[in-house]
Amino acid sequence: MSKTNFKDLYNPADFAQQGLLVFELLQDFLQNAQSEGSKTINYRSPEDELDFWKNWPNTHKEVAERQKIQALISSLFGHTNHIHNPKYIGHQVGAPLPINSFLGAATALSNNGMAVYEMGMAPTAMERIVTDWLCSKVGYGQNSRGFLTSGGTLANLTALLAARRAIIEEDIWHTGSTKKLGVMVSAEAHYCIDRAARIMGLGDQGIIGIPVNSNFCADATKLEEVYQKAVNEDIEVFAIVGSAPSTATGNFDSLEEMGAFAKSKSIWFHVDGAHGGAVVLSKKYKHLMKGSEHADSIVIDGHKMMLMPTLTTALLFKNGDDAHRNFNQRVEYLLHDTEEEDWYNGAKRTFECTKTMTSVYWYTILQVYGEKIFEDFIDRQFDLAKDFIKILDDHPSFEYFLPPDSNIVCFRYLFEGSQDEINQKNNSLRQLLLEDGTYYCVKTVLNKTQFLRVSLMNATTEVSHLKEFIEFTYKMAQKLV
């Protein structure tokens, strides 16, 4: 067997031919995803999917290289959820602007790791510009700073580490913790907050749940009671987390009240705005983030309500010094432990050493389309949720859980029977929808009640699609009556 000819693999002319082929496939995928007759998902069981990809090499053994690339990408598209289909109304993952495909190719080929400045000069500068812009939009002053990281989970963990370092007198980074520490957070907060607290070693006792009110938001009237109970158990509370919004219902905590409480106790106030933090760019819905300007840190995902691909998240700090004090380490070949800001060496501030050049997405969308594209998208999707509520109101067989703050709506079919029977039938209804694949929604449990849940993430979803979805769901439900 001859050795691999790497020169051929890096040949620009061959690459150009492959690129034309691939982008033709991307165009076909986008066109097919948006056609009225297409399905959102061709669901298979995990075992069947695993078997398909195990057998894929055997069915393409004799295929030439270029045809194999085409076949693989075609198979990939046929076996993934079509986020760009207007009938996709499922998880909180947005349909990224098609221009991101070109940007993704450019960043993958240039492959600058961004650990230190010279390994990512352009994306590092872009990141500073983008995060400074976001800081100004949330209402922070000139001393604020931010950076991009790989998703809300890492961003929230990093923020809570910064909170602990800023509030707790012990030098836990060097000596470890000897105290019982805790974080106050809504019982309906995203599970990544719970996960972050456990990673930090806080344990069950350190995750201090705030009861929710009738809107499934943190009950601000219970904050003092919850705090005092923790103090009486010798737990030092160092942070409180506001959800903007909660994951299940999409409703926003009262950030203003939580921020005032944090200030009164001299603890850190963090806002998990992974999904909804971008509303600071909307004049119509900015009020939902009122009080966030007083937060010590805020998380905003680019891949949820800002039209970017996964995975890119901004973590913003009101006090810029807090952005770079988490990970003080000396790495002779890469980093030096200093107290200076050193903003251009990203590995000093993030969990990642090597980091993807996601700032290119943010910067390019801003430069090509301007920030109004974000406002228009947020307004459109949040308004669409209100239109969906009207559709549900007009149908006698459905009810929704709560009027939405955002673009997330929970609803159910009103089957007859006991609570358990109704729950089981709504669960079965969602499974029928999944296996059919025309529409894609998800499910959740609220107050021990099973609901279907939609997140209106697609900029091509119209009111007509939602009307058709409810009629389709009604017909599916008749199979279970």
Coordinates of C-alpha atoms in Angstrom, one line a residue:
M1 CA 0.0 0.0 0.0
S2 CA 1.4 3.4 -1.0
K3 CA 1.9 6.1 1.5
T4 CA -0.5 9.0 1.8
N5 CA 0.3 11.9 -0.5
F6 CA -0.3 14.8 1.7
K7 CA 0.6 17.3 -1.0
D8 CA -2.4 16.1 -3.0
L9 CA -4.7 16.4 0.0
Y10 CA -3.8 20.1 0.4
N11 CA -4.0 20.9 -3.3
P12 CA -5.9 24.2 -3.8
A13 CA -7.4 23.2 -7.1
D14 CA -8.8 19.9 -5.8
F15 CA -10.1 21.8 -2.7
A16 CA -11.9 24.3 -5.0
Q17 CA -13.6 21.4 -6.8
Q18 CA -14.7 19.8 -3.6
G19 CA -15.9 23.1 -2.3
L20 CA -18.2 23.7 -5.3
L21 CA -19.7 20.2 -4.7
V22 CA -20.2 20.7 -1.0
F23 CA -21.8 24.2 -1.3
E24 CA -24.1 22.9 -4.0
L25 CA -25.2 20.3 -1.4
L26 CA -25.7 23.0 1.2
Q27 CA -27.9 25.0 -1.2
D28 CA -30.0 21.9 -1.9
F29 CA -30.3 21.2 1.8
L30 CA -31.5 24.7 2.6
Q31 CA -33.9 24.7 -0.3
N32 CA -35.3 21.3 0.6
A33 CA -35.6 22.2 4.3
Q34 CA -37.8 25.2 3.4
S35 CA -40.1 23.4 1.0
E36 CA -43.6 22.9 2.2
G37 CA -43.7 19.1 1.7
S38 CA -40.5 18.3 3.6
K39 CA -40.3 16.7 7.0
T40 CA -38.4 18.2 9.9
I41 CA -37.0 15.0 11.1
N42 CA -36.7 11.4 9.8
Y43 CA -36.7 9.8 13.2
R44 CA -34.9 6.5 13.8
S45 CA -34.2 4.7 17.1
P46 CA -30.7 5.2 18.5
E47 CA -29.9 1.5 17.7
D48 CA -31.0 1.8 14.1
E49 CA -29.0 5.0 13.6
L50 CA -25.9 3.4 15.1
D51 CA -26.3 0.4 12.7
F52 CA -26.8 2.7 9.7
W53 CA -23.4 4.5 10.3
K54 CA -21.6 1.2 11.2
N55 CA -22.7 -0.2 7.9
W56 CA -22.2 3.0 5.9
P57 CA -18.5 2.2 5.0
N58 CA -19.5 -1.2 3.6
T59 CA -22.1 0.3 1.3
H60 CA -19.6 2.9 -0.1
K61 CA -16.4 0.8 -0.4
E62 CA -16.1 1.2 -4.2
V63 CA -17.1 4.8 -4.3
A64 CA -14.5 7.3 -5.5
E65 CA -13.3 10.0 -3.1
R66 CA -15.3 12.9 -4.3
Q67 CA -18.5 10.9 -4.7
K68 CA -17.9 9.5 -1.2
I69 CA -17.8 13.0 0.2
Q70 CA -21.0 13.8 -1.6
A71 CA -22.6 10.6 -0.3
L72 CA -21.5 11.2 3.3
I73 CA -22.8 14.7 3.4
S74 CA -26.1 13.7 1.8
S75 CA -26.5 10.9 4.3
L76 CA -25.7 13.3 7.1
F77 CA -28.4 15.7 6.0
G78 CA -30.9 12.9 5.7
H79 CA -30.2 11.8 9.3
T80 CA -30.3 15.1 11.1
N81 CA -33.0 17.4 12.4
H82 CA -33.7 20.1 9.8
I83 CA -33.5 23.2 11.9
H84 CA -34.1 25.5 8.9
N85 CA -37.5 23.9 8.3
P86 CA -40.2 26.4 9.3
K87 CA -42.0 23.4 11.0
Y88 CA -39.1 23.0 13.4
I89 CA -40.4 24.4 16.7
G90 CA -38.5 22.2 19.1
H91 CA -35.4 22.9 21.2
Q92 CA -33.7 26.2 21.9
V93 CA -31.3 26.0 18.9
G94 CA -31.7 28.6 16.3
A95 CA -31.6 28.3 12.5
P96 CA -28.3 30.1 11.8
L97 CA -28.0 32.5 8.9
P98 CA -26.7 30.7 5.8
I99 CA -23.7 33.1 5.6
N100 CA -22.4 31.3 8.7
S101 CA -21.6 28.3 6.5
F102 CA -19.0 30.3 4.7
L103 CA -17.6 31.7 7.9
G104 CA -17.4 28.2 9.4
A105 CA -15.4 27.1 6.4
A106 CA -13.1 30.0 6.7
T107 CA -12.5 29.5 10.4
A108 CA -12.0 25.8 10.0
L109 CA -9.4 26.2 7.3
S110 CA -7.5 29.0 9.1
N111 CA -7.8 27.1 12.4
N112 CA -6.3 29.7 14.7
G113 CA -6.6 28.3 18.3
M114 CA -6.8 31.7 20.1
A115 CA -5.0 30.5 23.3
V116 CA -2.6 33.5 23.0
Y117 CA -2.8 36.6 20.8
E118 CA -0.5 35.5 18.0
M119 CA -2.6 32.4 17.6
G120 CA -5.6 34.4 16.7
M121 CA -4.9 38.0 16.1
A122 CA -8.0 38.9 14.1
P123 CA -10.6 36.8 16.1
T124 CA -9.1 38.1 19.3
A125 CA -9.6 41.7 18.3
M126 CA -13.1 40.9 17.0
E127 CA -13.9 39.3 20.3
R128 CA -12.9 42.4 22.2
I129 CA -15.0 44.6 19.9
V130 CA -18.1 42.3 20.1
T131 CA -18.0 41.9 23.9
D132 CA -17.4 45.6 24.5
W133 CA -20.5 46.3 22.3
L134 CA -22.5 43.7 24.3
C135 CA -21.4 45.2 27.6
S136 CA -22.6 48.7 26.5
K137 CA -25.9 47.2 25.4
V138 CA -26.6 45.6 28.8
G139 CA -25.8 48.9 30.5
Y140 CA -22.3 48.3 31.8
G141 CA -19.7 51.1 32.0
Q142 CA -16.3 51.4 30.5
N143 CA -14.6 49.3 33.1
S144 CA -16.6 46.2 32.0
R145 CA -15.1 43.3 30.0
G146 CA -16.3 40.1 28.5
F147 CA -15.2 37.1 26.4
L148 CA -16.6 34.3 24.3
T149 CA -16.7 30.7 25.4
S150 CA -18.1 27.4 24.3
G151 CA -21.7 27.4 25.5
G152 CA -23.8 28.5 28.4
T153 CA -22.7 25.7 30.7
L154 CA -19.1 26.7 30.6
A155 CA -20.0 30.4 30.8
N156 CA -22.2 29.9 33.9
L157 CA -19.6 27.8 35.6
T158 CA -16.9 30.4 34.8
A159 CA -19.2 33.2 36.2
L160 CA -19.8 31.3 39.5
L161 CA -16.1 30.6 39.9
A162 CA -15.5 34.4 39.5
A163 CA -18.3 35.0 42.0
R164 CA -16.6 32.7 44.6
R165 CA -13.2 34.3 44.0
A166 CA -14.6 37.8 44.4
I167 CA -16.8 37.2 47.4
I168 CA -15.2 34.4 49.5
E169 CA -12.1 35.6 51.4
E170 CA -10.4 32.2 51.3
D171 CA -8.0 31.6 48.4
I172 CA -9.8 28.5 47.2
W173 CA -7.8 28.4 43.9
H174 CA -4.6 27.7 45.8
T175 CA -5.7 26.2 49.2
G176 CA -9.0 24.6 48.6
S177 CA -12.3 25.3 50.5
T178 CA -12.9 24.6 54.2
K179 CA -16.4 26.3 54.3
K180 CA -19.9 25.3 53.4
L181 CA -20.7 27.5 50.4
G182 CA -23.9 28.0 48.5
V183 CA -25.6 29.6 45.5
M184 CA -29.3 30.8 45.5
V185 CA -31.1 29.9 42.3
S186 CA -34.6 29.4 41.1
A187 CA -36.0 25.8 41.3
E188 CA -36.8 26.3 37.5
A189 CA -33.3 27.4 36.5
H190 CA -31.4 25.6 33.7
Y191 CA -29.8 22.4 34.9
C192 CA -26.3 23.7 34.0
I193 CA -26.4 25.9 37.1
D194 CA -27.0 22.8 39.3
R195 CA -24.2 21.1 37.4
A196 CA -21.8 24.0 37.8
A197 CA -22.4 24.1 41.6
R198 CA -21.7 20.4 41.9
I199 CA -18.5 20.7 39.8
M200 CA -17.4 23.4 42.2
G201 CA -17.9 21.0 45.1
L202 CA -20.9 22.7 46.7
G203 CA -22.9 19.5 46.9
D204 CA -26.6 19.2 47.5
Q205 CA -26.6 21.7 50.4
G206 CA -24.9 24.3 48.3
I207 CA -27.6 24.5 45.7
I208 CA -30.2 26.6 47.5
G209 CA -33.5 26.5 45.7
I210 CA -35.7 29.5 45.5
P211 CA -39.4 28.5 45.3
V212 CA -41.3 29.7 42.2
N213 CA -44.4 31.8 42.0
S214 CA -47.5 31.3 39.9
N215 CA -45.5 32.4 36.8
F216 CA -42.9 29.8 37.4
C217 CA -40.3 32.5 38.2
A218 CA -38.2 32.8 41.3
D219 CA -40.5 34.1 44.1
A220 CA -38.8 37.4 45.1
T221 CA -40.9 37.5 48.3
K222 CA -39.1 34.3 49.5
L223 CA -35.5 35.5 49.0
E224 CA -34.9 36.6 52.6
E225 CA -36.4 33.5 54.0
V226 CA -34.3 31.2 51.8
Y227 CA -31.2 33.2 52.6
Q228 CA -31.7 33.1 56.4
K229 CA -32.4 29.4 56.3
A230 CA -29.0 28.8 54.6
V231 CA -27.2 31.1 57.1
N232 CA -28.8 29.2 60.0
E233 CA -27.3 26.0 58.5
D234 CA -23.9 27.7 58.4
I235 CA -23.8 28.0 54.6
E236 CA -22.1 31.1 53.3
V237 CA -24.2 32.2 50.3
F238 CA -21.9 34.0 47.8
A239 CA -24.1 34.4 44.8
I240 CA -27.7 34.5 43.5
V241 CA -28.6 33.6 40.0
G242 CA -31.5 35.1 38.0
S243 CA -32.9 33.2 35.0
A244 CA -33.6 35.2 31.8
P245 CA -35.6 33.2 31.1
S246 CA -36.3 29.9 32.8
T247 CA -35.8 27.0 30.4
A248 CA -39.2 25.2 30.7
T249 CA -41.6 28.1 30.5
G250 CA -39.5 30.9 29.0
N251 CA -40.5 33.4 31.7
F252 CA -38.1 35.9 33.2
D253 CA -37.2 36.2 36.9
S254 CA -37.6 39.6 38.5
L255 CA -34.0 40.6 38.0
E256 CA -34.5 44.0 39.5
E257 CA -35.6 42.6 42.9
M258 CA -32.9 39.9 42.8
G259 CA -30.3 42.5 42.1
A260 CA -31.4 44.7 45.0
F261 CA -31.4 41.6 47.3
A262 CA -27.9 40.7 46.2
K263 CA -26.7 44.3 46.9
S264 CA -28.3 44.2 50.4
K265 CA -26.4 41.1 51.2
S266 CA -23.1 42.0 49.5
I267 CA -23.2 38.9 47.3
W268 CA -22.7 38.3 43.6
F269 CA -25.6 38.7 41.2
H270 CA -25.4 36.6 38.1
V271 CA -27.9 36.5 35.2
D272 CA -28.2 33.4 33.1
G273 CA -29.4 35.1 29.9
A274 CA -28.3 32.3 27.6
H275 CA -31.6 32.2 25.9
G276 CA -33.2 35.6 26.5
G277 CA -30.3 38.0 27.3
A278 CA -30.3 39.2 23.8
V279 CA -33.5 41.1 24.4
V280 CA -31.3 44.0 25.6
L281 CA -31.1 44.7 21.8
S282 CA -34.9 45.0 21.5
K283 CA -36.7 48.3 22.4
K284 CA -40.0 46.4 22.6
Y285 CA -38.8 43.6 25.0
K286 CA -35.8 45.1 26.7
H287 CA -37.9 45.6 29.9
L288 CA -37.7 41.9 30.5
M289 CA -34.0 42.4 31.4
K290 CA -34.6 45.4 33.7
G291 CA -32.2 45.1 36.6
S292 CA -29.6 43.1 34.7
E293 CA -27.5 46.2 34.3
H294 CA -26.7 45.8 38.1
A295 CA -25.6 42.2 37.6
D296 CA -22.0 41.4 38.3
S297 CA -22.0 38.9 35.3
I298 CA -24.3 38.0 32.4
V299 CA -24.4 35.1 30.0
I300 CA -25.8 35.5 26.4
D301 CA -25.8 32.7 23.8
G302 CA -25.1 33.6 20.2
H303 CA -26.6 30.3 19.0
K304 CA -30.0 30.8 20.5
M305 CA -31.6 34.2 19.7
M306 CA -28.7 35.8 17.6
L307 CA -28.8 33.7 14.4
M308 CA -25.4 32.0 14.9
P309 CA -24.5 28.3 14.8
T310 CA -23.6 26.3 17.9
L311 CA -21.6 26.8 20.0
T312 CA -20.8 30.4 21.0
T313 CA -21.6 32.3 24.3
A314 CA -20.7 35.7 25.6
L315 CA -19.8 36.1 29.3
L316 CA -19.9 39.7 30.4
F317 CA -18.5 41.2 33.7
K318 CA -19.5 44.6 35.1
N319 CA -16.1 44.8 36.7
G320 CA -13.5 44.0 34.1
D321 CA -11.0 42.8 36.7
D322 CA -13.3 39.8 37.5
A323 CA -12.9 38.6 33.9
H324 CA -9.3 37.6 34.2
R325 CA -8.7 36.6 37.8
N326 CA -10.2 33.1 37.7
F327 CA -7.4 31.1 36.3
N328 CA -4.1 32.5 37.6
Q329 CA -1.5 30.0 36.4
R330 CA 2.0 30.1 35.1
V331 CA 2.7 28.1 32.0
E332 CA 6.2 28.8 30.8
Y333 CA 5.6 28.0 27.1
L334 CA 2.3 29.9 27.0
L335 CA 1.2 32.0 29.9
H336 CA 2.6 34.1 32.7
D337 CA 0.8 34.7 36.0
T338 CA 0.2 38.4 36.2
E339 CA -2.4 40.8 37.7
E340 CA -2.5 42.8 34.5
E341 CA -5.6 42.5 32.4
D342 CA -3.8 41.0 29.4
W343 CA -7.1 40.9 27.6
Y344 CA -5.6 39.6 24.3
N345 CA -4.4 36.2 25.8
G346 CA -7.7 34.3 25.9
A347 CA -6.4 31.2 27.7
K348 CA -6.0 33.3 30.8
R349 CA -9.8 33.9 31.1
T350 CA -11.5 30.8 29.7
F351 CA -11.6 27.1 30.4
E352 CA -10.5 26.5 26.8
C353 CA -6.9 26.8 25.9
T354 CA -7.5 26.2 22.2
K355 CA -10.7 28.0 21.3
T356 CA -12.8 28.1 18.2
M357 CA -12.8 31.4 16.3
T358 CA -16.5 32.1 17.0
S359 CA -16.0 35.8 17.3
V360 CA -16.0 35.8 13.5
Y361 CA -19.7 35.0 13.4
W362 CA -20.6 37.8 15.8
Y363 CA -18.4 40.4 14.1
T364 CA -19.4 39.5 10.5
I365 CA -23.2 39.6 11.2
L366 CA -22.8 42.9 12.9
Q367 CA -20.8 44.4 10.0
V368 CA -22.9 42.9 7.2
Y369 CA -26.4 43.2 8.6
G370 CA -26.1 45.6 11.5
E371 CA -27.4 45.2 15.0
K372 CA -31.0 45.8 13.9
I373 CA -31.2 42.3 12.5
F374 CA -31.1 41.0 16.1
E375 CA -33.8 43.3 17.3
D376 CA -36.0 42.4 14.3
F377 CA -35.5 38.7 14.9
I378 CA -36.2 38.9 18.7
D379 CA -39.4 41.0 18.1
R380 CA -40.6 38.7 15.4
Q381 CA -40.1 35.4 17.4
F382 CA -41.5 36.8 20.7
D383 CA -44.5 38.3 18.8
L384 CA -45.0 34.9 17.1
A385 CA -45.4 33.2 20.5
K386 CA -48.3 35.6 21.3
D387 CA -49.9 34.7 18.0
F388 CA -49.6 31.0 18.9
I389 CA -51.4 31.7 22.2
K390 CA -54.3 33.2 20.3
I391 CA -54.4 30.0 18.1
L392 CA -54.6 27.8 21.2
D393 CA -57.2 30.1 22.8
D394 CA -59.4 29.6 19.8
H395 CA -59.2 25.8 19.8
P396 CA -61.4 24.1 22.4
S397 CA -59.2 21.0 22.6
F398 CA -56.0 22.7 23.7
E399 CA -54.8 24.8 26.7
Y400 CA -51.5 26.6 27.3
F401 CA -49.7 26.7 30.7
L402 CA -48.8 30.4 30.9
P403 CA -48.8 33.5 28.7
P404 CA -45.3 33.7 27.4
D405 CA -42.7 36.3 28.2
S406 CA -40.5 35.0 25.3
N407 CA -40.8 32.6 22.3
I408 CA -41.4 29.5 24.4
V409 CA -44.9 28.1 24.9
C410 CA -46.1 25.0 26.8
F411 CA -49.5 23.5 26.0
R412 CA -51.4 20.3 26.1
Y413 CA -54.3 18.4 24.5
L414 CA -57.4 18.2 26.7
F415 CA -57.9 14.4 26.7
E416 CA -60.5 12.9 29.0
G417 CA -59.5 10.7 31.9
S418 CA -57.5 10.9 35.1
Q419 CA -54.5 13.1 35.5
D420 CA -52.2 10.2 34.9
E421 CA -54.1 9.1 31.8
I422 CA -54.1 12.6 30.4
N423 CA -50.3 12.9 31.1
Q424 CA -49.7 9.6 29.4
K425 CA -51.7 10.5 26.3
N426 CA -49.9 13.8 25.9
N427 CA -46.6 12.0 26.2
S428 CA -47.8 9.5 23.5
L429 CA -49.0 12.4 21.4
R430 CA -45.6 13.9 21.3
Q431 CA -44.1 10.5 20.4
L432 CA -46.5 10.3 17.5
L433 CA -45.4 13.7 16.3
L434 CA -41.8 12.7 16.6
E435 CA -42.2 9.5 14.6
D436 CA -44.2 11.2 11.9
G437 CA -41.5 13.9 11.6
T438 CA -43.6 16.6 9.8
Y439 CA -43.3 18.9 12.8
Y440 CA -40.8 18.8 15.6
C441 CA -41.7 19.9 19.1
V442 CA -40.5 18.7 22.5
K443 CA -42.1 18.1 25.9
T444 CA -41.8 19.0 29.5
V445 CA -43.4 18.4 32.9
L446 CA -44.8 21.3 35.0
N447 CA -46.6 20.8 38.3
K448 CA -46.6 17.1 37.6
T449 CA -48.5 17.7 34.3
Q450 CA -47.2 16.7 30.9
F451 CA -47.0 19.4 28.3
L452 CA -45.9 19.8 24.8
R453 CA -43.4 22.6 24.4
V454 CA -42.4 24.8 21.4
S455 CA -39.5 27.2 21.0
L456 CA -40.1 29.4 18.0
M457 CA -36.5 29.7 16.8
N458 CA -36.9 29.8 13.1
A459 CA -37.1 33.1 11.2
T460 CA -39.2 31.5 8.4
T461 CA -41.9 30.1 10.7
E462 CA -45.2 31.9 10.0
V463 CA -48.5 32.0 11.8
S464 CA -49.9 29.8 9.1
H465 CA -47.4 27.0 10.0
L466 CA -48.5 27.2 13.7
K467 CA -52.2 27.0 12.7
E468 CA -51.4 23.9 10.5
F469 CA -49.3 22.5 13.4
I470 CA -52.3 22.7 15.8
E471 CA -54.7 21.1 13.3
F472 CA -52.1 18.4 12.6
T473 CA -51.6 17.7 16.3
Y474 CA -55.4 17.6 16.8
K475 CA -55.7 14.9 14.1
M476 CA -52.8 12.9 15.7
A477 CA -54.6 13.2 19.1
Q478 CA -57.7 11.5 17.6
K479 CA -55.6 8.3 17.4
L480 CA -55.4 8.3 21.2
V481 CA -59.0 9.3 22.0

